[in-house]
Amino acid sequence: MSFNEKIMLNDGRQMPLLGLGVYKAVGENEVEQAIADAADAGYRLIDTASVYKNEDGVGRGIKALTIPRDELFVTTKIWNTAQRIGDVEDSFNRSLERLGLDYVDLYLIHWPVPGCYTDTWKALEKLQSQGRVKSIGVSNFHIHDLEMLKKISDVVPAVNQIEFHPLFNQPELLSYCRDNKIAVQAYAPLARGAYLHSQLLLEIGRKYQKTTAQIGLRWAVQQGISVIPKSVHKERIQENAGIFDFSLTAEEMEAITAMDAHHRTAGIPEDMIPYYKD
């Protein structure tokens, strides 16, 4: 498995296994520098969202790169408020303008807002048909949400971006996505540091001369799951990229999977709490 390893999406396009997450990167020149450091380290996937309030910085960071646009994979997402008022196309146009791009590679529904997300999905289909979005997908969707999309559309989401890490590995949802050819992408793959002092991962890390973060990320990508660890620190960005020069044994993979504690580390938006159940 090489650094430039990609996974094939159900629409025929390819997505890198490793990307840079930029959640909460809003400091002056912070996201621009992170993108430059990530590109230097070999990253080609950048993940943002309208609610992150940094699409303009992402756009400036991309513009400063010398990498051809078709070698980059840029993801953004529509937020809940825009779904509720049926503002999908205008919200997308604003994101595209802030990013300074002609298209995005992946546009996601950030959360399955009840009573809205099916209409939002149909709007995403339209954007894809116009060529301004190459692939469309979802984030934080449960099985019943994905089943609902099946009822109203023949277009299967290319990606379901979910919280996924050794402490929260959602086996039923992962199995469903695999069965339905929906690629899984892991946000918060480092569980906000929650497993970085695990004795198991420390022991495995010593064997391979890797950090616990690298072991956790390797465990995910070795399952064909794309990961987008968030960092604005050059050393961490480089460290997170060092996961393609070793492989875990089947026994090690099973032991890490057995760490699952149904422990969600990312927050749920206040407006989704009444509806969203793990």
PDB file of C-alpha atoms in Angstrom:
ATOM      1  CA  MET A   1       0.000   0.000   0.000  1.00  0.00           C
ATOM      2  CA  SER A   2       1.574   3.285  -1.128  1.00  0.00           C
ATOM      3  CA  PHE A   3       1.070   6.888  -0.019  1.00  0.00           C
ATOM      4  CA  ASN A   4      -0.888   7.656  -3.175  1.00  0.00           C
ATOM      5  CA  GLU A   5      -3.261   4.735  -2.620  1.00  0.00           C
ATOM      6  CA  LYS A   6      -6.844   5.564  -3.606  1.00  0.00           C
ATOM      7  CA  ILE A   7     -10.187   3.876  -3.244  1.00  0.00           C
ATOM      8  CA  MET A   8     -12.629   3.482  -6.105  1.00  0.00           C
ATOM      9  CA  LEU A   9     -15.986   5.145  -5.522  1.00  0.00           C
ATOM     10  CA  ASN A  10     -19.246   3.720  -6.833  1.00  0.00           C
ATOM     11  CA  ASP A  11     -19.437   6.483  -9.467  1.00  0.00           C
ATOM     12  CA  GLY A  12     -16.114   5.459 -11.010  1.00  0.00           C
ATOM     13  CA  ARG A  13     -14.027   8.239  -9.479  1.00  0.00           C
ATOM     14  CA  GLN A  14     -11.153   7.711  -7.066  1.00  0.00           C
ATOM     15  CA  MET A  15     -10.581   9.212  -3.614  1.00  0.00           C
ATOM     16  CA  PRO A  16      -7.284   9.277  -1.673  1.00  0.00           C
ATOM     17  CA  LEU A  17      -7.080   7.124   1.443  1.00  0.00           C
ATOM     18  CA  LEU A  18      -5.434   9.929   3.422  1.00  0.00           C
ATOM     19  CA  GLY A  19      -6.571  13.529   3.611  1.00  0.00           C
ATOM     20  CA  LEU A  20      -6.199  16.676   5.674  1.00  0.00           C
ATOM     21  CA  GLY A  21      -9.084  17.735   7.904  1.00  0.00           C
ATOM     22  CA  VAL A  22      -9.268  21.454   8.695  1.00  0.00           C
ATOM     23  CA  TYR A  23     -12.055  21.599  11.293  1.00  0.00           C
ATOM     24  CA  LYS A  24     -11.512  24.584  13.651  1.00  0.00           C
ATOM     25  CA  ALA A  25      -8.538  25.833  11.627  1.00  0.00           C
ATOM     26  CA  VAL A  26      -9.490  29.516  11.612  1.00  0.00           C
ATOM     27  CA  GLY A  27      -6.380  31.318  12.872  1.00  0.00           C
ATOM     28  CA  GLU A  28      -4.671  33.885  10.666  1.00  0.00           C
ATOM     29  CA  ASN A  29      -2.973  32.029   7.806  1.00  0.00           C
ATOM     30  CA  GLU A  30      -3.451  28.805   9.808  1.00  0.00           C
ATOM     31  CA  VAL A  31      -5.324  26.782   7.216  1.00  0.00           C
ATOM     32  CA  GLU A  32      -3.227  28.127   4.338  1.00  0.00           C
ATOM     33  CA  GLN A  33      -0.029  26.986   6.048  1.00  0.00           C
ATOM     34  CA  ALA A  34      -1.533  23.610   6.942  1.00  0.00           C
ATOM     35  CA  ILE A  35      -2.462  23.025   3.304  1.00  0.00           C
ATOM     36  CA  ALA A  36       1.042  23.977   2.172  1.00  0.00           C
ATOM     37  CA  ASP A  37       2.609  21.626   4.731  1.00  0.00           C
ATOM     38  CA  ALA A  38       0.212  18.824   3.807  1.00  0.00           C
ATOM     39  CA  ALA A  39       0.881  19.221   0.097  1.00  0.00           C
ATOM     40  CA  ASP A  40       4.628  19.105   0.750  1.00  0.00           C
ATOM     41  CA  ALA A  41       4.087  15.879   2.702  1.00  0.00           C
ATOM     42  CA  GLY A  42       2.194  14.340  -0.221  1.00  0.00           C
ATOM     43  CA  TYR A  43      -1.441  14.899   0.770  1.00  0.00           C
ATOM     44  CA  ARG A  44      -3.871  15.537  -2.067  1.00  0.00           C
ATOM     45  CA  LEU A  45      -7.250  15.427  -0.260  1.00  0.00           C
ATOM     46  CA  ILE A  46      -8.500  18.478   1.664  1.00  0.00           C
ATOM     47  CA  ASP A  47     -11.728  18.281   3.674  1.00  0.00           C
ATOM     48  CA  THR A  48     -13.653  21.372   4.775  1.00  0.00           C
ATOM     49  CA  ALA A  49     -17.295  22.431   5.301  1.00  0.00           C
ATOM     50  CA  SER A  50     -19.336  25.605   5.166  1.00  0.00           C
ATOM     51  CA  VAL A  51     -19.829  25.504   8.942  1.00  0.00           C
ATOM     52  CA  TYR A  52     -16.050  25.450   9.533  1.00  0.00           C
ATOM     53  CA  LYS A  53     -15.869  29.095   8.411  1.00  0.00           C
ATOM     54  CA  ASN A  54     -12.577  28.525   6.623  1.00  0.00           C
ATOM     55  CA  GLU A  55     -13.493  27.756   3.013  1.00  0.00           C
ATOM     56  CA  ASP A  56     -11.972  31.078   1.954  1.00  0.00           C
ATOM     57  CA  GLY A  57      -8.697  30.140   3.654  1.00  0.00           C
ATOM     58  CA  VAL A  58      -8.799  26.717   2.037  1.00  0.00           C
ATOM     59  CA  GLY A  59      -9.277  28.440  -1.304  1.00  0.00           C
ATOM     60  CA  ARG A  60      -6.272  30.680  -0.739  1.00  0.00           C
ATOM     61  CA  GLY A  61      -4.219  27.684   0.346  1.00  0.00           C
ATOM     62  CA  ILE A  62      -5.139  25.754  -2.789  1.00  0.00           C
ATOM     63  CA  LYS A  63      -4.458  28.746  -5.032  1.00  0.00           C
ATOM     64  CA  ALA A  64      -0.942  29.053  -3.605  1.00  0.00           C
ATOM     65  CA  LEU A  65      -0.084  25.456  -4.518  1.00  0.00           C
ATOM     66  CA  THR A  66       1.727  24.538  -7.712  1.00  0.00           C
ATOM     67  CA  ILE A  67      -0.120  21.215  -7.872  1.00  0.00           C
ATOM     68  CA  PRO A  68      -2.523  20.863 -10.845  1.00  0.00           C
ATOM     69  CA  ARG A  69      -6.175  21.099  -9.811  1.00  0.00           C
ATOM     70  CA  ASP A  70      -6.992  17.672 -11.221  1.00  0.00           C
ATOM     71  CA  GLU A  71      -4.499  16.108  -8.799  1.00  0.00           C
ATOM     72  CA  LEU A  72      -6.351  17.529  -5.792  1.00  0.00           C
ATOM     73  CA  PHE A  73      -9.486  16.154  -4.152  1.00  0.00           C
ATOM     74  CA  VAL A  74     -11.503  18.868  -2.404  1.00  0.00           C
ATOM     75  CA  THR A  75     -14.493  18.104  -0.181  1.00  0.00           C
ATOM     76  CA  THR A  76     -16.981  20.482   1.391  1.00  0.00           C
ATOM     77  CA  LYS A  77     -20.389  20.065   3.015  1.00  0.00           C
ATOM     78  CA  ILE A  78     -23.780  21.730   3.269  1.00  0.00           C
ATOM     79  CA  TRP A  79     -24.847  22.761   6.759  1.00  0.00           C
ATOM     80  CA  ASN A  80     -28.161  22.076   8.491  1.00  0.00           C
ATOM     81  CA  THR A  81     -29.592  25.602   8.327  1.00  0.00           C
ATOM     82  CA  ALA A  82     -29.260  25.718   4.545  1.00  0.00           C
ATOM     83  CA  GLN A  83     -31.078  22.387   4.328  1.00  0.00           C
ATOM     84  CA  ARG A  84     -33.943  23.643   6.465  1.00  0.00           C
ATOM     85  CA  ILE A  85     -34.641  26.660   4.279  1.00  0.00           C
ATOM     86  CA  GLY A  86     -34.125  24.784   1.023  1.00  0.00           C
ATOM     87  CA  ASP A  87     -31.071  26.893   0.208  1.00  0.00           C
ATOM     88  CA  VAL A  88     -28.993  24.069  -1.239  1.00  0.00           C
ATOM     89  CA  GLU A  89     -27.898  25.500  -4.583  1.00  0.00           C
ATOM     90  CA  ASP A  90     -27.231  28.989  -3.221  1.00  0.00           C
ATOM     91  CA  SER A  91     -25.290  27.521  -0.297  1.00  0.00           C
ATOM     92  CA  PHE A  92     -23.201  25.467  -2.703  1.00  0.00           C
ATOM     93  CA  ASN A  93     -22.565  28.497  -4.902  1.00  0.00           C
ATOM     94  CA  ARG A  94     -21.328  30.451  -1.897  1.00  0.00           C
ATOM     95  CA  SER A  95     -19.023  27.593  -0.910  1.00  0.00           C
ATOM     96  CA  LEU A  96     -17.655  27.385  -4.441  1.00  0.00           C
ATOM     97  CA  GLU A  97     -17.074  31.139  -4.509  1.00  0.00           C
ATOM     98  CA  ARG A  98     -15.261  31.103  -1.171  1.00  0.00           C
ATOM     99  CA  LEU A  99     -13.107  28.204  -2.334  1.00  0.00           C
ATOM    100  CA  GLY A 100     -12.363  29.969  -5.608  1.00  0.00           C
ATOM    101  CA  LEU A 101     -12.989  26.764  -7.548  1.00  0.00           C
ATOM    102  CA  ASP A 102     -14.986  25.784 -10.613  1.00  0.00           C
ATOM    103  CA  TYR A 103     -16.025  22.495  -9.015  1.00  0.00           C
ATOM    104  CA  VAL A 104     -15.570  20.383  -5.903  1.00  0.00           C
ATOM    105  CA  ASP A 105     -14.662  16.730  -5.985  1.00  0.00           C
ATOM    106  CA  LEU A 106     -17.059  15.708  -3.222  1.00  0.00           C
ATOM    107  CA  TYR A 107     -20.083  17.500  -1.751  1.00  0.00           C
ATOM    108  CA  LEU A 108     -21.632  16.013   1.373  1.00  0.00           C
ATOM    109  CA  ILE A 109     -24.838  16.451   3.359  1.00  0.00           C
ATOM    110  CA  HIS A 110     -23.243  17.202   6.733  1.00  0.00           C
ATOM    111  CA  TRP A 111     -26.089  15.803   8.882  1.00  0.00           C
ATOM    112  CA  PRO A 112     -29.358  13.989   8.061  1.00  0.00           C
ATOM    113  CA  VAL A 113     -31.751  16.789   9.001  1.00  0.00           C
ATOM    114  CA  PRO A 114     -35.201  15.149   9.423  1.00  0.00           C
ATOM    115  CA  GLY A 115     -37.749  16.192   6.828  1.00  0.00           C
ATOM    116  CA  CYS A 116     -35.059  17.864   4.734  1.00  0.00           C
ATOM    117  CA  TYR A 117     -32.291  15.512   3.725  1.00  0.00           C
ATOM    118  CA  THR A 118     -34.197  13.714   0.973  1.00  0.00           C
ATOM    119  CA  ASP A 119     -34.900  17.018  -0.799  1.00  0.00           C
ATOM    120  CA  THR A 120     -31.294  18.029  -0.207  1.00  0.00           C
ATOM    121  CA  TRP A 121     -30.142  14.801  -1.825  1.00  0.00           C
ATOM    122  CA  LYS A 122     -32.182  15.480  -4.958  1.00  0.00           C
ATOM    123  CA  ALA A 123     -30.613  18.945  -5.121  1.00  0.00           C
ATOM    124  CA  LEU A 124     -27.141  17.386  -4.877  1.00  0.00           C
ATOM    125  CA  GLU A 125     -28.024  15.105  -7.773  1.00  0.00           C
ATOM    126  CA  LYS A 126     -28.808  18.205  -9.832  1.00  0.00           C
ATOM    127  CA  LEU A 127     -25.474  19.816  -8.945  1.00  0.00           C
ATOM    128  CA  GLN A 128     -23.692  16.635  -9.960  1.00  0.00           C
ATOM    129  CA  SER A 129     -25.515  16.521 -13.287  1.00  0.00           C
ATOM    130  CA  GLN A 130     -24.293  20.076 -13.951  1.00  0.00           C
ATOM    131  CA  GLY A 131     -20.684  18.959 -13.457  1.00  0.00           C
ATOM    132  CA  ARG A 132     -20.000  21.370 -10.612  1.00  0.00           C
ATOM    133  CA  VAL A 133     -19.769  18.459  -8.187  1.00  0.00           C
ATOM    134  CA  LYS A 134     -17.925  15.332  -9.262  1.00  0.00           C
ATOM    135  CA  SER A 135     -19.173  13.014  -6.499  1.00  0.00           C
ATOM    136  CA  ILE A 136     -21.946  13.372  -3.941  1.00  0.00           C
ATOM    137  CA  GLY A 137     -22.280  11.765  -0.554  1.00  0.00           C
ATOM    138  CA  VAL A 138     -23.390  12.080   3.030  1.00  0.00           C
ATOM    139  CA  SER A 139     -21.979  12.413   6.522  1.00  0.00           C
ATOM    140  CA  ASN A 140     -23.246  11.066   9.843  1.00  0.00           C
ATOM    141  CA  PHE A 141     -25.952   8.997   8.135  1.00  0.00           C
ATOM    142  CA  HIS A 142     -27.258   5.913   9.894  1.00  0.00           C
ATOM    143  CA  ILE A 143     -28.567   2.838   8.093  1.00  0.00           C
ATOM    144  CA  HIS A 144     -32.174   4.025   8.253  1.00  0.00           C
ATOM    145  CA  ASP A 145     -31.176   7.363   6.674  1.00  0.00           C
ATOM    146  CA  LEU A 146     -29.396   5.580   3.839  1.00  0.00           C
ATOM    147  CA  GLU A 147     -32.395   3.298   3.375  1.00  0.00           C
ATOM    148  CA  MET A 148     -34.602   6.377   3.065  1.00  0.00           C
ATOM    149  CA  LEU A 149     -32.409   7.688   0.242  1.00  0.00           C
ATOM    150  CA  LYS A 150     -32.839   4.345  -1.514  1.00  0.00           C
ATOM    151  CA  LYS A 151     -36.586   4.918  -1.549  1.00  0.00           C
ATOM    152  CA  ILE A 152     -36.399   8.291  -3.277  1.00  0.00           C
ATOM    153  CA  SER A 153     -33.354   7.953  -5.528  1.00  0.00           C
ATOM    154  CA  ASP A 154     -31.413   5.531  -7.683  1.00  0.00           C
ATOM    155  CA  VAL A 155     -28.203   7.440  -6.943  1.00  0.00           C
ATOM    156  CA  VAL A 156     -26.275   5.768  -4.134  1.00  0.00           C
ATOM    157  CA  PRO A 157     -24.070   8.058  -2.017  1.00  0.00           C
ATOM    158  CA  ALA A 158     -20.448   7.685  -3.048  1.00  0.00           C
ATOM    159  CA  VAL A 159     -19.239   8.294   0.507  1.00  0.00           C
ATOM    160  CA  ASN A 160     -20.550   8.222   4.069  1.00  0.00           C
ATOM    161  CA  GLN A 161     -18.216  10.254   6.278  1.00  0.00           C
ATOM    162  CA  ILE A 162     -18.608   9.147   9.891  1.00  0.00           C
ATOM    163  CA  GLU A 163     -16.781   9.194  13.187  1.00  0.00           C
ATOM    164  CA  PHE A 164     -14.688   6.040  13.105  1.00  0.00           C
ATOM    165  CA  HIS A 165     -11.736   4.928  15.218  1.00  0.00           C
ATOM    166  CA  PRO A 166     -10.723   1.983  17.444  1.00  0.00           C
ATOM    167  CA  LEU A 167     -13.015   3.130  20.266  1.00  0.00           C
ATOM    168  CA  PHE A 168     -16.034   3.698  17.989  1.00  0.00           C
ATOM    169  CA  ASN A 169     -15.960   1.465  14.950  1.00  0.00           C
ATOM    170  CA  GLN A 170     -19.675   1.156  14.111  1.00  0.00           C
ATOM    171  CA  PRO A 171     -19.544  -2.431  12.726  1.00  0.00           C
ATOM    172  CA  GLU A 172     -23.157  -2.649  11.534  1.00  0.00           C
ATOM    173  CA  LEU A 173     -22.976   0.651   9.648  1.00  0.00           C
ATOM    174  CA  LEU A 174     -19.597  -0.278   8.176  1.00  0.00           C
ATOM    175  CA  SER A 175     -20.970  -3.614   6.982  1.00  0.00           C
ATOM    176  CA  TYR A 176     -24.028  -1.935   5.447  1.00  0.00           C
ATOM    177  CA  CYS A 177     -21.895   0.589   3.582  1.00  0.00           C
ATOM    178  CA  ARG A 178     -19.654  -2.137   2.225  1.00  0.00           C
ATOM    179  CA  ASP A 179     -22.626  -4.201   1.083  1.00  0.00           C
ATOM    180  CA  ASN A 180     -24.043  -1.158  -0.723  1.00  0.00           C
ATOM    181  CA  LYS A 181     -20.730  -0.011  -2.224  1.00  0.00           C
ATOM    182  CA  ILE A 182     -20.646   3.202  -0.183  1.00  0.00           C
ATOM    183  CA  ALA A 183     -17.089   4.219   0.696  1.00  0.00           C
ATOM    184  CA  VAL A 184     -16.543   5.011   4.369  1.00  0.00           C
ATOM    185  CA  GLN A 185     -14.431   7.981   5.348  1.00  0.00           C
ATOM    186  CA  ALA A 186     -13.373   8.473   8.956  1.00  0.00           C
ATOM    187  CA  TYR A 187     -13.439  11.841  10.638  1.00  0.00           C
ATOM    188  CA  ALA A 188     -11.942  12.139  14.138  1.00  0.00           C
ATOM    189  CA  PRO A 189      -9.879   9.009  13.359  1.00  0.00           C
ATOM    190  CA  LEU A 190      -7.602   9.845  16.298  1.00  0.00           C
ATOM    191  CA  ALA A 191     -10.602  10.076  18.661  1.00  0.00           C
ATOM    192  CA  ARG A 192      -9.344  13.464  19.843  1.00  0.00           C
ATOM    193  CA  GLY A 193      -6.489  11.692  21.570  1.00  0.00           C
ATOM    194  CA  ALA A 194      -8.698   9.281  23.530  1.00  0.00           C
ATOM    195  CA  TYR A 195      -6.776   6.137  22.558  1.00  0.00           C
ATOM    196  CA  LEU A 196      -3.266   7.536  22.177  1.00  0.00           C
ATOM    197  CA  HIS A 197      -2.117   6.116  25.536  1.00  0.00           C
ATOM    198  CA  SER A 198      -3.542   2.632  24.927  1.00  0.00           C
ATOM    199  CA  GLN A 199      -1.129  -0.051  26.148  1.00  0.00           C
ATOM    200  CA  LEU A 200      -2.089  -2.282  23.228  1.00  0.00           C
ATOM    201  CA  LEU A 201      -1.289   0.398  20.668  1.00  0.00           C
ATOM    202  CA  LEU A 202       1.901   1.344  22.502  1.00  0.00           C
ATOM    203  CA  GLU A 203       3.072  -2.281  22.303  1.00  0.00           C
ATOM    204  CA  ILE A 204       2.199  -2.580  18.619  1.00  0.00           C
ATOM    205  CA  GLY A 205       3.820   0.788  17.971  1.00  0.00           C
ATOM    206  CA  ARG A 206       7.083  -0.337  19.550  1.00  0.00           C
ATOM    207  CA  LYS A 207       7.147  -3.342  17.229  1.00  0.00           C
ATOM    208  CA  TYR A 208       6.883  -1.168  14.109  1.00  0.00           C
ATOM    209  CA  GLN A 209       8.607   1.928  15.524  1.00  0.00           C
ATOM    210  CA  LYS A 210       5.408   3.897  15.021  1.00  0.00           C
ATOM    211  CA  THR A 211       3.307   6.161  17.233  1.00  0.00           C
ATOM    212  CA  THR A 212      -0.074   5.100  18.575  1.00  0.00           C
ATOM    213  CA  ALA A 213      -1.667   7.645  16.232  1.00  0.00           C
ATOM    214  CA  GLN A 214       0.002   5.990  13.262  1.00  0.00           C
ATOM    215  CA  ILE A 215      -1.154   2.563  14.437  1.00  0.00           C
ATOM    216  CA  GLY A 216      -4.752   3.779  14.767  1.00  0.00           C
ATOM    217  CA  LEU A 217      -4.714   5.383  11.331  1.00  0.00           C
ATOM    218  CA  ARG A 218      -3.090   2.314   9.785  1.00  0.00           C
ATOM    219  CA  TRP A 219      -5.800   0.109  11.292  1.00  0.00           C
ATOM    220  CA  ALA A 220      -8.407   2.184   9.436  1.00  0.00           C
ATOM    221  CA  VAL A 221      -6.739   2.486   6.033  1.00  0.00           C
ATOM    222  CA  GLN A 222      -5.840  -1.206   6.057  1.00  0.00           C
ATOM    223  CA  GLN A 223      -9.608  -1.805   6.015  1.00  0.00           C
ATOM    224  CA  GLY A 224      -9.978   0.429   2.964  1.00  0.00           C
ATOM    225  CA  ILE A 225     -11.342   3.321   5.008  1.00  0.00           C
ATOM    226  CA  SER A 226     -10.246   6.826   4.086  1.00  0.00           C
ATOM    227  CA  VAL A 227      -9.042   8.961   7.003  1.00  0.00           C
ATOM    228  CA  ILE A 228      -8.943  12.750   7.375  1.00  0.00           C
ATOM    229  CA  PRO A 229      -7.051  13.504  10.594  1.00  0.00           C
ATOM    230  CA  LYS A 230      -7.236  17.177  11.522  1.00  0.00           C
ATOM    231  CA  SER A 231      -4.021  19.036  12.258  1.00  0.00           C
ATOM    232  CA  VAL A 232      -2.434  22.420  11.642  1.00  0.00           C
ATOM    233  CA  HIS A 233       0.962  21.369  13.003  1.00  0.00           C
ATOM    234  CA  LYS A 234       3.591  20.445  10.426  1.00  0.00           C
ATOM    235  CA  GLU A 235       5.109  17.668  12.531  1.00  0.00           C
ATOM    236  CA  ARG A 236       1.715  16.020  13.123  1.00  0.00           C
ATOM    237  CA  ILE A 237       0.752  16.356   9.470  1.00  0.00           C
ATOM    238  CA  GLN A 238       3.963  14.583   8.506  1.00  0.00           C
ATOM    239  CA  GLU A 239       3.551  11.970  11.243  1.00  0.00           C
ATOM    240  CA  ASN A 240       0.011  11.145  10.128  1.00  0.00           C
ATOM    241  CA  ALA A 241       1.344  10.458   6.635  1.00  0.00           C
ATOM    242  CA  GLY A 242       3.722   7.766   7.882  1.00  0.00           C
ATOM    243  CA  ILE A 243       1.220   4.939   7.703  1.00  0.00           C
ATOM    244  CA  PHE A 244       1.914   3.365   4.326  1.00  0.00           C
ATOM    245  CA  ASP A 245       5.277   1.678   4.918  1.00  0.00           C
ATOM    246  CA  PHE A 246       4.091  -1.143   7.185  1.00  0.00           C
ATOM    247  CA  SER A 247       1.155  -3.522   7.649  1.00  0.00           C
ATOM    248  CA  LEU A 248      -0.566  -4.840  10.749  1.00  0.00           C
ATOM    249  CA  THR A 249      -1.075  -8.582  11.175  1.00  0.00           C
ATOM    250  CA  ALA A 250      -4.571 -10.076  11.176  1.00  0.00           C
ATOM    251  CA  GLU A 251      -4.237 -10.687  14.920  1.00  0.00           C
ATOM    252  CA  GLU A 252      -3.255  -7.060  15.536  1.00  0.00           C
ATOM    253  CA  MET A 253      -6.169  -5.822  13.431  1.00  0.00           C
ATOM    254  CA  GLU A 254      -8.583  -7.987  15.430  1.00  0.00           C
ATOM    255  CA  ALA A 255      -7.143  -6.856  18.756  1.00  0.00           C
ATOM    256  CA  ILE A 256      -7.509  -3.181  17.819  1.00  0.00           C
ATOM    257  CA  THR A 257     -11.061  -3.747  16.575  1.00  0.00           C
ATOM    258  CA  ALA A 258     -11.859  -5.352  19.938  1.00  0.00           C
ATOM    259  CA  MET A 259     -11.059  -2.024  21.624  1.00  0.00           C
ATOM    260  CA  ASP A 260     -14.490  -0.753  20.516  1.00  0.00           C
ATOM    261  CA  ALA A 261     -16.253   0.890  23.454  1.00  0.00           C
ATOM    262  CA  HIS A 262     -19.001   2.713  21.526  1.00  0.00           C
ATOM    263  CA  HIS A 263     -17.216   5.874  22.601  1.00  0.00           C
ATOM    264  CA  ARG A 264     -18.141   8.859  20.448  1.00  0.00           C
ATOM    265  CA  THR A 265     -15.701  11.744  20.851  1.00  0.00           C
ATOM    266  CA  ALA A 266     -17.106  14.256  18.371  1.00  0.00           C
ATOM    267  CA  GLY A 267     -20.072  16.383  19.326  1.00  0.00           C
ATOM    268  CA  ILE A 268     -23.576  16.263  17.888  1.00  0.00           C
ATOM    269  CA  PRO A 269     -25.047  19.634  16.838  1.00  0.00           C
ATOM    270  CA  GLU A 270     -27.641  20.892  19.290  1.00  0.00           C
ATOM    271  CA  ASP A 271     -30.328  20.999  16.612  1.00  0.00           C
ATOM    272  CA  MET A 272     -29.767  17.298  15.859  1.00  0.00           C
ATOM    273  CA  ILE A 273     -29.747  15.938  19.421  1.00  0.00           C
ATOM    274  CA  PRO A 274     -33.531  15.290  19.581  1.00  0.00           C
ATOM    275  CA  TYR A 275     -33.335  13.116  16.456  1.00  0.00           C
ATOM    276  CA  TYR A 276     -29.865  11.629  16.350  1.00  0.00           C
ATOM    277  CA  LYS A 277     -29.296   8.357  18.159  1.00  0.00           C
ATOM    278  CA  ASP A 278     -26.222   6.138  17.891  1.00  0.00           C
TER     279      ASP A 278
END
